[in-house]
XYZ file of N, CA, C and O in Angstrom:
320
model
N 0.833 -1.190 0.000
C 0.000 0.000 0.000
C 0.872 1.245 0.000
O 1.998 1.225 0.472
N 0.364 2.323 -0.520
C 1.092 3.587 -0.560
C 0.538 4.508 0.510
O -0.535 5.076 0.370
N 1.290 4.609 1.615
C 0.904 5.469 2.726
C 1.890 6.625 2.869
O 1.967 7.241 3.918
N 2.620 6.915 1.805
C 3.631 7.967 1.863
C 2.999 9.297 2.249
O 1.921 9.656 1.779
N 3.669 9.987 3.183
C 3.201 11.297 3.622
C 1.974 11.266 4.512
O 1.431 12.314 4.850
N 1.537 10.106 4.949
C 0.326 9.992 5.771
C 0.580 10.407 7.213
O 1.668 10.242 7.747
N -0.453 10.935 7.862
C -0.388 11.246 9.281
C -1.003 10.064 10.027
O -2.212 9.940 10.131
N -0.134 9.180 10.522
C -0.570 8.002 11.254
C -0.199 8.119 12.730
O -0.177 7.124 13.448
N 0.072 9.334 13.172
C 0.498 9.541 14.556
C -0.580 9.060 15.523
O -1.769 9.255 15.303
N -0.117 8.367 16.561
C -1.027 7.866 17.583
C -1.833 6.647 17.168
O -2.700 6.193 17.916
N -1.553 6.079 16.021
C -2.327 4.931 15.523
C -1.916 3.634 16.206
O -0.768 3.444 16.566
N -2.876 2.742 16.367
C -2.586 1.394 16.850
C -2.422 0.504 15.623
O -3.392 0.057 15.032
N -1.158 0.303 15.254
C -0.840 -0.533 14.096
C -0.218 -1.850 14.532
O 0.418 -2.533 13.729
N -0.412 -2.206 15.791
C 0.187 -3.431 16.320
C -0.289 -4.642 15.534
O -1.446 -4.730 15.132
N 0.666 -5.535 15.272
C 0.412 -6.781 14.544
C -0.099 -6.568 13.116
O -0.699 -7.455 12.530
N 0.151 -5.384 12.554
C -0.268 -5.097 11.173
C 0.730 -5.675 10.176
O 1.915 -5.748 10.445
N 0.246 -6.050 9.015
C 1.127 -6.478 7.937
C 1.321 -5.287 7.008
O 0.490 -5.010 6.150
N 2.427 -4.574 7.221
C 2.758 -3.415 6.409
C 3.918 -3.728 5.472
O 4.555 -2.829 4.940
N 4.177 -5.007 5.262
C 5.301 -5.416 4.419
C 5.152 -4.839 3.018
O 4.072 -4.850 2.441
N 6.252 -4.280 2.522
C 6.263 -3.712 1.185
C 5.545 -2.382 1.045
O 5.437 -1.858 -0.056
N 5.077 -1.819 2.138
C 4.350 -0.550 2.072
C 5.295 0.625 1.846
O 6.440 0.607 2.264
N 4.787 1.655 1.218
C 5.526 2.891 1.062
C 5.079 3.832 2.173
O 3.992 4.398 2.120
N 5.922 3.960 3.205
C 5.624 4.831 4.339
C 6.542 6.049 4.346
O 6.641 6.749 5.338
N 7.194 6.294 3.230
C 8.161 7.391 3.142
C 7.520 8.722 3.542
O 6.453 9.091 3.051
N 8.174 9.400 4.501
C 7.712 10.707 4.931
C 6.457 10.687 5.782
O 5.858 11.724 6.035
N 6.046 9.524 6.254
C 4.839 9.428 7.081
C 5.126 9.794 8.528
O 6.238 9.635 9.015
N 4.114 10.287 9.214
C 4.231 10.602 10.633
C 3.669 9.426 11.422
O 2.469 9.208 11.464
N 4.578 8.641 12.017
C 4.196 7.486 12.827
C 4.508 7.734 14.294
O 4.581 6.796 15.083
N 4.671 8.998 14.668
C 5.000 9.319 16.052
C 3.883 8.859 16.984
O 2.704 8.903 16.635
N 4.295 8.373 18.138
C 3.373 7.879 19.175
C 2.491 6.717 18.709
O 1.478 6.419 19.328
N 2.846 6.063 17.624
C 2.061 4.924 17.156
C 2.592 3.619 17.758
O 3.722 3.550 18.219
N 1.761 2.612 17.769
C 2.139 1.292 18.277
C 2.365 0.376 17.087
O 1.430 0.006 16.385
N 3.641 0.037 16.845
C 4.012 -0.838 15.743
C 4.477 -2.197 16.246
O 5.075 -2.964 15.492
N 4.201 -2.493 17.504
C 4.681 -3.745 18.080
C 4.104 -4.946 17.326
O 2.918 -5.007 17.033
N 4.989 -5.852 16.968
C 4.591 -7.062 16.261
C 4.233 -6.863 14.803
O 3.835 -7.802 14.131
N 4.385 -5.643 14.281
C 4.040 -5.378 12.882
C 5.125 -5.871 11.943
O 6.302 -5.865 12.277
N 4.718 -6.265 10.767
C 5.649 -6.700 9.732
C 5.930 -5.505 8.827
O 5.065 -5.054 8.084
N 7.180 -4.982 8.916
C 7.596 -3.845 8.098
C 8.612 -4.268 7.038
O 9.236 -3.424 6.412
N 8.763 -5.555 6.840
C 9.764 -6.079 5.902
C 9.522 -5.507 4.503
O 8.415 -5.553 3.975
N 10.589 -4.938 3.930
C 10.518 -4.410 2.576
C 9.823 -3.072 2.453
O 9.624 -2.580 1.350
N 9.461 -2.462 3.571
C 8.771 -1.170 3.526
C 9.756 -0.029 3.341
O 10.893 -0.093 3.789
N 9.311 1.032 2.684
C 10.109 2.240 2.526
C 9.794 3.143 3.718
O 8.695 3.680 3.827
N 10.763 3.289 4.626
C 10.579 4.073 5.843
C 11.374 5.372 5.822
O 11.416 6.091 6.818
N 11.997 5.670 4.712
C 12.858 6.847 4.612
C 12.097 8.126 4.965
O 10.961 8.324 4.541
N 12.725 8.945 5.792
C 12.209 10.264 6.201
C 10.913 10.189 7.004
O 10.217 11.189 7.139
N 10.578 9.019 7.535
C 9.383 8.895 8.372
C 9.714 9.303 9.802
O 10.846 9.221 10.243
N 8.711 9.763 10.533
C 8.875 10.212 11.914
C 8.381 9.116 12.847
O 7.206 8.749 12.815
N 9.295 8.581 13.665
C 8.962 7.516 14.609
C 9.124 7.964 16.051
O 9.334 7.140 16.936
N 9.024 9.260 16.333
C 9.210 9.788 17.679
C 8.210 9.119 18.630
O 7.002 9.155 18.410
N 8.715 8.487 19.645
C 7.926 7.777 20.673
C 7.119 6.591 20.146
O 6.173 6.139 20.795
N 7.440 6.092 18.968
C 6.743 4.912 18.447
C 7.220 3.661 19.183
O 8.368 3.584 19.612
N 6.334 2.695 19.367
C 6.666 1.439 20.032
C 7.002 0.386 18.994
O 6.257 0.172 18.047
N 8.149 -0.288 19.194
C 8.614 -1.296 18.248
C 8.856 -2.647 18.900
O 9.588 -3.439 18.360
N 8.303 -2.913 20.022
C 8.612 -4.154 20.711
C 8.226 -5.324 19.831
O 7.069 -5.522 19.504
N 9.237 -6.071 19.409
C 9.020 -7.178 18.489
C 8.685 -8.462 19.197
O 8.375 -8.480 20.381
N 8.786 -9.513 18.468
C 8.454 -10.839 18.986
C 9.711 -11.683 19.074
O 10.023 -12.437 18.174
N 10.465 -11.513 20.134
C 11.620 -12.358 20.373
C 12.827 -12.077 19.514
O 13.720 -12.892 19.408
N 12.880 -10.913 18.901
C 14.057 -10.546 18.140
C 14.270 -11.340 16.861
O 15.393 -11.596 16.468
N 13.215 -11.720 16.183
C 13.357 -12.508 14.962
C 13.338 -11.660 13.691
O 13.555 -12.178 12.607
N 13.075 -10.357 13.835
C 13.037 -9.484 12.671
C 14.444 -9.283 12.139
O 15.366 -9.013 12.893
N 14.603 -9.411 10.825
C 15.910 -9.263 10.209
C 15.884 -8.118 9.209
O 14.903 -7.943 8.488
N 16.969 -7.331 9.211
C 17.148 -6.327 8.185
C 18.543 -6.503 7.609
O 19.422 -7.089 8.250
N 18.747 -5.998 6.425
C 20.047 -6.098 5.783
C 20.966 -5.006 6.310
O 20.506 -3.941 6.728
N 22.261 -5.262 6.285
C 23.230 -4.270 6.746
C 23.065 -2.960 5.993
O 23.235 -1.891 6.564
N 22.692 -3.030 4.734
C 22.511 -1.812 3.948
C 21.316 -0.982 4.409
O 21.192 0.187 4.061
N 20.420 -1.563 5.222
C 19.233 -0.869 5.705
C 19.423 -0.266 7.093
O 18.594 0.518 7.534
N 20.516 -0.603 7.758
C 20.717 -0.177 9.149
C 20.765 1.347 9.278
O 20.097 1.925 10.135
N 21.535 2.020 8.426
C 21.635 3.478 8.516
C 20.273 4.150 8.329
O 19.914 5.057 9.080
N 19.514 3.718 7.330
C 18.190 4.304 7.099
C 17.248 4.029 8.268
O 16.438 4.884 8.633
N 17.349 2.838 8.863
C 16.502 2.506 10.008
C 16.813 3.418 11.185
O 15.911 3.983 11.797
N 18.101 3.583 11.482
C 18.475 4.472 12.585
C 18.065 5.914 12.300
O 17.600 6.615 13.195
N 18.225 6.374 11.066
C 17.814 7.738 10.720
C 16.316 7.913 10.919
O 15.858 8.952 11.379
N 15.536 6.898 10.567
C 14.089 6.962 10.756
C 13.730 7.061 12.232
O 12.733 7.659 12.596
N 14.571 6.490 13.080
C 14.354 6.565 14.524
C 14.925 7.841 15.120
O 14.791 8.087 16.313
N 15.575 8.661 14.291
C 16.159 9.897 14.785
C 17.531 9.709 15.395
O 18.003 10.561 16.132
N 18.176 8.581 15.096
C 19.489 8.275 15.645
C 20.534 8.469 14.562
O 20.397 7.952 13.454
N 21.562 9.240 14.881
C 22.672 9.437 13.955
C 23.874 8.718 14.532
O 24.306 9.003 15.644
N 24.400 7.767 13.784
C 25.543 6.991 14.230
C 26.814 7.688 13.760
O 26.970 7.956 12.576
N 27.674 7.999 14.721
C 28.946 8.636 14.386
C 30.059 7.605 14.433
O 30.021 6.679 15.226
N 31.034 7.775 13.578
C 32.206 6.891 13.557
C 33.129 7.225 14.704
O 33.290 8.297 15.112
């Protein structure tokens, strides 16, 4: 689904299947994403301020090439 630029702040998206979704530039602040499937989703420039990501036993996998974009989406800048 194309949810780019959507205001989803405060939404209960727990256990949602958002795999392959375009969430680029979406506001997901204060939303509950626990247990959601975000595999293959475009999360670039999305706002995750105070979003909940508690997964299910740490089984979610991302590629090393996606780590920087994931941290940026969380508002984390990794310095060398």
